[in-house]
Every structure is written in C-alpha cells, then in structure tokens.
GROMACS .gro file of N, CA and C in nm:
model
  417
    1UNK      N    1  -0.502   0.491   0.494
    1UNK     CA    2  -0.396   0.489   0.586
    1UNK      C    3  -0.273   0.544   0.527
    2UNK      N    4  -0.194   0.609   0.604
    2UNK     CA    5  -0.076   0.680   0.554
    2UNK      C    6   0.045   0.587   0.543
    3UNK      N    7   0.139   0.623   0.461
    3UNK     CA    8   0.260   0.538   0.437
    3UNK      C    9   0.335   0.512   0.567
    4UNK      N   10   0.346   0.605   0.656
    4UNK     CA   11   0.417   0.586   0.779
    4UNK      C   12   0.353   0.468   0.861
    5UNK      N   13   0.220   0.470   0.864
    5UNK     CA   14   0.150   0.362   0.940
    5UNK      C   15   0.170   0.225   0.869
    6UNK      N   16   0.165   0.226   0.735
    6UNK     CA   17   0.194   0.101   0.663
    6UNK      C   18   0.335   0.054   0.684
    7UNK      N   19   0.429   0.146   0.695
    7UNK     CA   20   0.566   0.105   0.719
    7UNK      C   21   0.582   0.044   0.857
    8UNK      N   22   0.520   0.104   0.955
    8UNK     CA   23   0.524   0.048   1.091
    8UNK      C   24   0.455  -0.086   1.101
    9UNK      N   25   0.339  -0.101   1.043
    9UNK     CA   26   0.273  -0.231   1.036
    9UNK      C   27   0.353  -0.336   0.965
   10UNK      N   28   0.414  -0.298   0.855
   10UNK     CA   29   0.497  -0.396   0.778
   10UNK      C   30   0.623  -0.429   0.859
   11UNK      N   31   0.681  -0.336   0.931
   11UNK     CA   32   0.794  -0.365   1.015
   11UNK      C   33   0.758  -0.464   1.121
   12UNK      N   34   0.644  -0.448   1.182
   12UNK     CA   35   0.598  -0.541   1.288
   12UNK      C   36   0.577  -0.678   1.229
   13UNK      N   37   0.518  -0.684   1.104
   13UNK     CA   38   0.499  -0.815   1.041
   13UNK      C   39   0.632  -0.880   1.011
   14UNK      N   40   0.728  -0.803   0.962
   14UNK     CA   41   0.858  -0.856   0.935
   14UNK      C   42   0.921  -0.919   1.058
   15UNK      N   43   0.910  -0.852   1.169
   15UNK     CA   44   0.966  -0.903   1.296
   15UNK      C   45   0.892  -1.034   1.335
   16UNK      N   46   0.761  -1.041   1.320
   16UNK     CA   47   0.689  -1.160   1.350
   16UNK      C   48   0.731  -1.274   1.261
   17UNK      N   49   0.750  -1.248   1.130
   17UNK     CA   50   0.790  -1.351   1.035
   17UNK      C   51   0.929  -1.400   1.068
   18UNK      N   52   1.020  -1.306   1.106
   18UNK     CA   53   1.154  -1.348   1.143
   18UNK      C   54   1.158  -1.432   1.269
   19UNK      N   55   1.073  -1.404   1.366
   19UNK     CA   56   1.067  -1.480   1.487
   19UNK      C   57   0.994  -1.609   1.478
   20UNK      N   58   0.893  -1.615   1.393
   20UNK     CA   59   0.806  -1.733   1.390
   20UNK      C   60   0.834  -1.828   1.275
   21UNK      N   61   0.911  -1.788   1.179
   21UNK     CA   62   0.934  -1.869   1.060
   21UNK      C   63   1.084  -1.872   1.022
   22UNK      N   64   1.109  -1.957   0.924
   22UNK     CA   65   1.246  -1.951   0.860
   22UNK      C   66   1.229  -1.869   0.735
   23UNK      N   67   1.291  -1.751   0.728
   23UNK     CA   68   1.267  -1.665   0.616
   23UNK      C   69   1.322  -1.728   0.486
   24UNK      N   70   1.258  -1.694   0.375
   24UNK     CA   71   1.304  -1.750   0.244
   24UNK      C   72   1.434  -1.691   0.196
   25UNK      N   73   1.483  -1.595   0.267
   25UNK     CA   74   1.606  -1.530   0.228
   25UNK      C   75   1.674  -1.467   0.349
   26UNK      N   76   1.774  -1.387   0.331
   26UNK     CA   77   1.845  -1.321   0.438
   26UNK      C   78   1.744  -1.236   0.512
   27UNK      N   79   1.755  -1.228   0.646
   27UNK     CA   80   1.659  -1.143   0.726
   27UNK      C   81   1.654  -0.997   0.680
   28UNK      N   82   1.764  -0.938   0.639
   28UNK     CA   83   1.763  -0.799   0.593
   28UNK      C   84   1.683  -0.787   0.463
   29UNK      N   85   1.692  -0.890   0.375
   29UNK     CA   86   1.614  -0.887   0.251
   29UNK      C   87   1.471  -0.902   0.282
   30UNK      N   88   1.431  -0.990   0.377
   30UNK     CA   89   1.293  -1.006   0.412
   30UNK      C   90   1.240  -0.871   0.464
   31UNK      N   91   1.312  -0.812   0.554
   31UNK     CA   92   1.272  -0.681   0.610
   31UNK      C   93   1.251  -0.577   0.500
   32UNK      N   94   1.345  -0.568   0.405
   32UNK     CA   95   1.334  -0.475   0.296
   32UNK      C   96   1.215  -0.503   0.207
   33UNK      N   97   1.192  -0.631   0.174
   33UNK     CA   98   1.078  -0.671   0.088
   33UNK      C   99   0.952  -0.638   0.157
   34UNK      N  100   0.935  -0.678   0.285
   34UNK     CA  101   0.808  -0.657   0.355
   34UNK      C  102   0.775  -0.509   0.366
   35UNK      N  103   0.870  -0.430   0.403
   35UNK     CA  104   0.844  -0.285   0.418
   35UNK      C  105   0.827  -0.220   0.279
   36UNK      N  106   0.908  -0.258   0.182
   36UNK     CA  107   0.896  -0.205   0.055
   36UNK      C  108   0.765  -0.240  -0.016
   37UNK      N  109   0.719  -0.362  -0.005
   37UNK     CA  110   0.591  -0.401  -0.064
   37UNK      C  111   0.476  -0.344   0.016
   38UNK      N  112   0.491  -0.344   0.149
   38UNK     CA  113   0.380  -0.291   0.234
   38UNK      C  114   0.352  -0.138   0.209
   39UNK      N  115   0.455  -0.065   0.169
   39UNK     CA  116   0.438   0.077   0.146
   39UNK      C  117   0.420   0.101  -0.008
   40UNK      N  118   0.501   0.033  -0.086
   40UNK     CA  119   0.508   0.054  -0.230
   40UNK      C  120   0.383   0.019  -0.306
   41UNK      N  121   0.298  -0.068  -0.251
   41UNK     CA  122   0.176  -0.102  -0.320
   41UNK      C  123   0.088   0.021  -0.346
   42UNK      N  124   0.104   0.126  -0.266
   42UNK     CA  125   0.023   0.244  -0.280
   42UNK      C  126   0.055   0.324  -0.406
   43UNK      N  127   0.164   0.292  -0.475
   43UNK     CA  128   0.194   0.358  -0.602
   43UNK      C  129   0.085   0.337  -0.706
   44UNK      N  130   0.006   0.231  -0.687
   44UNK     CA  131  -0.106   0.207  -0.781
   44UNK      C  132  -0.209   0.311  -0.774
   45UNK      N  133  -0.214   0.391  -0.668
   45UNK     CA  134  -0.311   0.503  -0.657
   45UNK      C  135  -0.292   0.604  -0.772
   46UNK      N  136  -0.167   0.626  -0.809
   46UNK     CA  137  -0.140   0.720  -0.921
   46UNK      C  138  -0.193   0.670  -1.050
   47UNK      N  139  -0.187   0.537  -1.079
   47UNK     CA  140  -0.240   0.483  -1.198
   47UNK      C  141  -0.393   0.493  -1.198
   48UNK      N  142  -0.454   0.457  -1.090
   48UNK     CA  143  -0.601   0.462  -1.082
   48UNK      C  144  -0.649   0.603  -1.094
   49UNK      N  145  -0.585   0.699  -1.029
   49UNK     CA  146  -0.625   0.839  -1.040
   49UNK      C  147  -0.606   0.893  -1.179
   50UNK      N  148  -0.499   0.849  -1.244
   50UNK     CA  149  -0.476   0.893  -1.387
   50UNK      C  150  -0.586   0.836  -1.479
   51UNK      N  151  -0.621   0.706  -1.459
   51UNK     CA  152  -0.729   0.648  -1.537
   51UNK      C  153  -0.861   0.715  -1.511
   52UNK      N  154  -0.886   0.756  -1.392
   52UNK     CA  155  -1.015   0.824  -1.355
   52UNK      C  156  -1.022   0.966  -1.407
   53UNK      N  157  -0.913   1.039  -1.403
   53UNK     CA  158  -0.915   1.179  -1.434
   53UNK      C  159  -0.863   1.214  -1.571
   54UNK      N  160  -0.784   1.123  -1.631
   54UNK     CA  161  -0.720   1.151  -1.755
   54UNK      C  162  -0.602   1.245  -1.744
   55UNK      N  163  -0.561   1.261  -1.620
   55UNK     CA  164  -0.454   1.361  -1.595
   55UNK      C  165  -0.347   1.298  -1.502
   56UNK      N  166  -0.228   1.340  -1.519
   56UNK     CA  167  -0.118   1.302  -1.431
   56UNK      C  168  -0.088   1.406  -1.325
   57UNK      N  169  -0.189   1.488  -1.297
   57UNK     CA  170  -0.167   1.598  -1.202
   57UNK      C  171  -0.120   1.551  -1.066
   58UNK      N  172  -0.159   1.436  -1.017
   58UNK     CA  173  -0.119   1.389  -0.883
   58UNK      C  174   0.029   1.357  -0.886
   59UNK      N  175   0.075   1.287  -0.989
   59UNK     CA  176   0.213   1.251  -0.997
   59UNK      C  177   0.301   1.377  -1.014
   60UNK      N  178   0.252   1.463  -1.093
   60UNK     CA  179   0.326   1.595  -1.107
   60UNK      C  180   0.334   1.671  -0.978
   61UNK      N  181   0.225   1.669  -0.902
   61UNK     CA  182   0.219   1.734  -0.768
   61UNK      C  183   0.333   1.681  -0.679
   62UNK      N  184   0.347   1.551  -0.682
   62UNK     CA  185   0.448   1.484  -0.592
   62UNK      C  186   0.589   1.509  -0.644
   63UNK      N  187   0.606   1.507  -0.779
   63UNK     CA  188   0.737   1.537  -0.834
   63UNK      C  189   0.779   1.681  -0.818
   64UNK      N  190   0.687   1.773  -0.817
   64UNK     CA  191   0.718   1.913  -0.793
   64UNK      C  192   0.751   1.941  -0.649
   65UNK      N  193   0.687   1.861  -0.557
   65UNK     CA  194   0.711   1.883  -0.417
   65UNK      C  195   0.712   1.748  -0.341
   66UNK      N  196   0.821   1.677  -0.351
   66UNK     CA  197   0.830   1.541  -0.291
   66UNK      C  198   0.802   1.535  -0.144
   67UNK      N  199   0.825   1.646  -0.074
   67UNK     CA  200   0.799   1.642   0.070
   67UNK      C  201   0.656   1.621   0.107
   68UNK      N  202   0.562   1.637   0.012
   68UNK     CA  203   0.419   1.609   0.048
   68UNK      C  204   0.397   1.462   0.079
   69UNK      N  205   0.481   1.377   0.024
   69UNK     CA  206   0.475   1.235   0.055
   69UNK      C  207   0.491   1.206   0.206
   70UNK      N  208   0.575   1.292   0.264
   70UNK     CA  209   0.604   1.266   0.411
   70UNK      C  210   0.528   1.362   0.500
   71UNK      N  211   0.502   1.481   0.451
   71UNK     CA  212   0.442   1.586   0.538
   71UNK      C  213   0.300   1.615   0.517
   72UNK      N  214   0.248   1.583   0.394
   72UNK     CA  215   0.104   1.621   0.371
   72UNK      C  216   0.044   1.523   0.265
   73UNK      N  217   0.039   1.392   0.300
   73UNK     CA  218  -0.017   1.297   0.204
   73UNK      C  219  -0.153   1.327   0.163
   74UNK      N  220  -0.228   1.392   0.251
   74UNK     CA  221  -0.371   1.423   0.223
   74UNK      C  222  -0.384   1.510   0.102
   75UNK      N  223  -0.279   1.587   0.070
   75UNK     CA  224  -0.289   1.687  -0.040
   75UNK      C  225  -0.256   1.625  -0.177
   76UNK      N  226  -0.215   1.501  -0.176
   76UNK     CA  227  -0.168   1.440  -0.303
   76UNK      C  228  -0.288   1.417  -0.400
   77UNK      N  229  -0.393   1.364  -0.350
   77UNK     CA  230  -0.510   1.331  -0.436
   77UNK      C  231  -0.629   1.416  -0.394
   78UNK      N  232  -0.703   1.460  -0.497
   78UNK     CA  233  -0.826   1.531  -0.476
   78UNK      C  234  -0.936   1.419  -0.444
   79UNK      N  235  -1.041   1.462  -0.368
   79UNK     CA  236  -1.138   1.362  -0.326
   79UNK      C  237  -1.199   1.278  -0.444
   80UNK      N  238  -1.216   1.335  -0.561
   80UNK     CA  239  -1.278   1.261  -0.670
   80UNK      C  240  -1.179   1.187  -0.759
   81UNK      N  241  -1.048   1.188  -0.725
   81UNK     CA  242  -0.948   1.125  -0.809
   81UNK      C  243  -0.955   0.975  -0.803
   82UNK      N  244  -0.985   0.917  -0.686
   82UNK     CA  245  -1.006   0.773  -0.675
   82UNK      C  246  -1.083   0.749  -0.546
   83UNK      N  247  -1.163   0.648  -0.552
   83UNK     CA  248  -1.249   0.611  -0.435
   83UNK      C  249  -1.183   0.502  -0.353
   84UNK      N  250  -1.221   0.491  -0.227
   84UNK     CA  251  -1.165   0.382  -0.140
   84UNK      C  252  -1.184   0.243  -0.203
   85UNK      N  253  -1.298   0.221  -0.267
   85UNK     CA  254  -1.320   0.093  -0.332
   85UNK      C  255  -1.228   0.068  -0.447
   86UNK      N  256  -1.196   0.171  -0.522
   86UNK     CA  257  -1.108   0.152  -0.638
   86UNK      C  258  -0.963   0.125  -0.584
   87UNK      N  259  -0.931   0.194  -0.481
   87UNK     CA  260  -0.798   0.175  -0.417
   87UNK      C  261  -0.785   0.032  -0.375
   88UNK      N  262  -0.887  -0.017  -0.302
   88UNK     CA  263  -0.876  -0.157  -0.248
   88UNK      C  264  -0.881  -0.259  -0.364
   89UNK      N  265  -0.961  -0.233  -0.462
   89UNK     CA  266  -0.974  -0.326  -0.575
   89UNK      C  267  -0.838  -0.335  -0.647
   90UNK      N  268  -0.769  -0.226  -0.669
   90UNK     CA  269  -0.641  -0.230  -0.743
   90UNK      C  270  -0.541  -0.303  -0.654
   91UNK      N  271  -0.547  -0.285  -0.520
   91UNK     CA  272  -0.452  -0.361  -0.433
   91UNK      C  273  -0.478  -0.513  -0.443
   92UNK      N  274  -0.606  -0.553  -0.438
   92UNK     CA  275  -0.637  -0.692  -0.441
   92UNK      C  276  -0.592  -0.756  -0.577
   93UNK      N  277  -0.616  -0.683  -0.683
   93UNK     CA  278  -0.573  -0.732  -0.819
   93UNK      C  279  -0.420  -0.750  -0.823
   94UNK      N  280  -0.345  -0.645  -0.776
   94UNK     CA  281  -0.202  -0.655  -0.780
   94UNK      C  282  -0.149  -0.763  -0.682
   95UNK      N  283  -0.212  -0.774  -0.569
   95UNK     CA  284  -0.172  -0.880  -0.471
   95UNK      C  285  -0.188  -1.020  -0.537
   96UNK      N  286  -0.302  -1.046  -0.603
   96UNK     CA  287  -0.321  -1.173  -0.666
   96UNK      C  288  -0.219  -1.201  -0.772
   97UNK      N  289  -0.190  -1.099  -0.851
   97UNK     CA  290  -0.088  -1.114  -0.958
   97UNK      C  291   0.048  -1.143  -0.902
   98UNK      N  292   0.085  -1.066  -0.800
   98UNK     CA  293   0.216  -1.088  -0.740
   98UNK      C  294   0.230  -1.225  -0.679
   99UNK      N  295   0.130  -1.267  -0.603
   99UNK     CA  296   0.139  -1.399  -0.536
   99UNK      C  297   0.137  -1.510  -0.639
  100UNK      N  298   0.050  -1.499  -0.738
  100UNK     CA  299   0.045  -1.599  -0.846
  100UNK      C  300   0.176  -1.606  -0.919
  101UNK      N  301   0.234  -1.492  -0.951
  101UNK     CA  302   0.360  -1.484  -1.027
  101UNK      C  303   0.470  -1.550  -0.948
  102UNK      N  304   0.477  -1.526  -0.816
  102UNK     CA  305   0.582  -1.587  -0.730
  102UNK      C  306   0.564  -1.736  -0.723
  103UNK      N  307   0.434  -1.783  -0.714
  103UNK     CA  308   0.411  -1.927  -0.706
  103UNK      C  309   0.452  -1.990  -0.841
  104UNK      N  310   0.414  -1.923  -0.949
  104UNK     CA  311   0.455  -1.979  -1.082
  104UNK      C  312   0.602  -1.988  -1.099
  105UNK      N  313   0.676  -1.899  -1.037
  105UNK     CA  314   0.818  -1.906  -1.043
  105UNK      C  315   0.883  -2.004  -0.939
  106UNK      N  316   0.799  -2.066  -0.863
  106UNK     CA  317   0.843  -2.162  -0.762
  106UNK      C  318   0.893  -2.097  -0.635
  107UNK      N  319   0.865  -1.970  -0.615
  107UNK     CA  320   0.905  -1.896  -0.497
  107UNK      C  321   0.794  -1.896  -0.393
  108UNK      N  322   0.763  -2.015  -0.337
  108UNK     CA  323   0.651  -2.027  -0.247
  108UNK      C  324   0.670  -1.946  -0.113
  109UNK      N  325   0.794  -1.945  -0.069
  109UNK     CA  326   0.817  -1.871   0.054
  109UNK      C  327   0.799  -1.723   0.036
  110UNK      N  328   0.852  -1.667  -0.079
  110UNK     CA  329   0.834  -1.529  -0.101
  110UNK      C  330   0.688  -1.497  -0.136
  111UNK      N  331   0.616  -1.593  -0.196
  111UNK     CA  332   0.469  -1.573  -0.226
  111UNK      C  333   0.396  -1.555  -0.096
  112UNK      N  334   0.432  -1.637   0.003
  112UNK     CA  335   0.367  -1.628   0.136
  112UNK      C  336   0.402  -1.493   0.199
  113UNK      N  337   0.527  -1.451   0.197
  113UNK     CA  338   0.567  -1.324   0.257
  113UNK      C  339   0.495  -1.209   0.189
  114UNK      N  340   0.491  -1.204   0.057
  114UNK     CA  341   0.429  -1.096  -0.017
  114UNK      C  342   0.273  -1.102   0.006
  115UNK      N  343   0.216  -1.225   0.005
  115UNK     CA  344   0.076  -1.235   0.028
  115UNK      C  345   0.036  -1.183   0.167
  116UNK      N  346   0.108  -1.222   0.265
  116UNK     CA  347   0.075  -1.176   0.402
  116UNK      C  348   0.099  -1.025   0.417
  117UNK      N  349   0.202  -0.973   0.356
  117UNK     CA  350   0.225  -0.828   0.359
  117UNK      C  351   0.113  -0.751   0.291
  118UNK      N  352   0.075  -0.794   0.176
  118UNK     CA  353  -0.041  -0.723   0.111
  118UNK      C  354  -0.174  -0.746   0.174
  119UNK      N  355  -0.194  -0.864   0.239
  119UNK     CA  356  -0.315  -0.886   0.318
  119UNK      C  357  -0.319  -0.785   0.432
  120UNK      N  358  -0.205  -0.771   0.502
  120UNK     CA  359  -0.199  -0.674   0.614
  120UNK      C  360  -0.228  -0.530   0.565
  121UNK      N  361  -0.169  -0.494   0.451
  121UNK     CA  362  -0.190  -0.361   0.394
  121UNK      C  363  -0.339  -0.335   0.367
  122UNK      N  364  -0.404  -0.431   0.297
  122UNK     CA  365  -0.543  -0.414   0.264
  122UNK      C  366  -0.634  -0.416   0.391
  123UNK      N  367  -0.604  -0.498   0.488
  123UNK     CA  368  -0.677  -0.506   0.612
  123UNK      C  369  -0.667  -0.370   0.682
  124UNK      N  370  -0.550  -0.314   0.693
  124UNK     CA  371  -0.528  -0.186   0.756
  124UNK      C  372  -0.609  -0.076   0.682
  125UNK      N  373  -0.602  -0.078   0.548
  125UNK     CA  374  -0.677   0.019   0.470
  125UNK      C  375  -0.828   0.005   0.502
  126UNK      N  376  -0.879  -0.123   0.508
  126UNK     CA  377  -1.021  -0.142   0.537
  126UNK      C  378  -1.055  -0.088   0.672
  127UNK      N  379  -0.971  -0.117   0.774
  127UNK     CA  380  -0.999  -0.071   0.910
  127UNK      C  381  -1.003   0.084   0.912
  128UNK      N  382  -0.907   0.149   0.844
  128UNK     CA  383  -0.905   0.297   0.840
  128UNK      C  384  -1.028   0.348   0.766
  129UNK      N  385  -1.069   0.281   0.657
  129UNK     CA  386  -1.189   0.327   0.583
  129UNK      C  387  -1.318   0.308   0.673
  130UNK      N  388  -1.324   0.206   0.740
  130UNK     CA  389  -1.444   0.180   0.828
  130UNK      C  390  -1.446   0.289   0.941
  131UNK      N  391  -1.329   0.312   1.000
  131UNK     CA  392  -1.320   0.422   1.103
  131UNK      C  393  -1.359   0.554   1.045
  132UNK      N  394  -1.307   0.585   0.926
  132UNK     CA  395  -1.336   0.714   0.864
  132UNK      C  396  -1.488   0.725   0.829
  133UNK      N  397  -1.546   0.614   0.779
  133UNK     CA  398  -1.689   0.611   0.743
  133UNK      C  399  -1.771   0.629   0.872
  134UNK      N  400  -1.733   0.564   0.978
  134UNK     CA  401  -1.805   0.575   1.108
  134UNK      C  402  -1.798   0.717   1.154
  135UNK      N  403  -1.681   0.781   1.142
  135UNK     CA  404  -1.668   0.922   1.187
  135UNK      C  405  -1.748   1.011   1.106
  136UNK      N  406  -1.762   0.983   0.973
  136UNK     CA  407  -1.843   1.072   0.881
  136UNK      C  408  -1.988   1.049   0.911
  137UNK      N  409  -2.032   0.928   0.939
  137UNK     CA  410  -2.175   0.900   0.966
  137UNK      C  411  -2.223   0.963   1.097
  138UNK      N  412  -2.129   0.971   1.199
  138UNK     CA  413  -2.170   1.029   1.324
  138UNK      C  414  -2.156   1.181   1.328
  139UNK      N  415  -2.096   1.238   1.227
  139UNK     CA  416  -2.076   1.386   1.226
  139UNK      C  417  -2.201   1.457   1.190
   0.00000   0.00000   0.00000
C-alpha cells in the first residue's frame, strides 16, 4: 500500500480516536503521531532491502530524486529487494518493540495509540497484498 493511502487511513483513525476516546495528549499531537507513525513505519523497508541486497541503492534512489516518494513509489524498490512477508515481519517486530517500550515507560495511552496505528498499517498492507495476490492468480 502506498504512503498516501496509509496517511488517509491514519487520518481516519486519528479522527475516530479523537471522537471516541480521551487522547493521551493534545489533539494536534495525537494527529501528528498517528499520521507520522502510520506512514513512517515504512522506512524500515530501506533497512530490510539493504540487508537483503547489501546495497543502499534504494535509499540513494530516493535521495537523488525525492519526488519518487510522492509520484512513483513503485520505482523505489526492485522486486527482489524485499518480499511482502519480510515487510510485514519487520513491521510486526517494530510495532511490538514500540508498544512494549511505551508500556515500559508508563505511557499506556500512547502505547494504545501507536499499537492501533501500526495494527491498521499492517492490516491495510495485508489487504493490499491479498488483493495483489488474487489479481496475480487470476491473470
């Protein structure tokens, strides 16, 4: 799933959290955290791709032409740079670490916000992957 779609889903989640709960901080901070975490988790793709390929070519591609992040995300990674399962695994590992860390710091409200945000992100990625797989299987 693309960053724009994650940003829109995260924005919707932030609105639901603001309407249905008492946020653990200022509403603007909650909005920034939810959208930032909901989109920012995808930076782990660069680490996984670098570990897989031994090259920072993907990061260099984005740094040379930052507009690809907004206009052509499909061109950032080559098909063999990282698999959907590796992507999801790294998200789940980071989500667990983030939530555990926040709980350990006594930030239960923020742990819930971050956990729900990353749950939504992974769920959306899974839905997109299932749709892509179904489209590939029927082709």
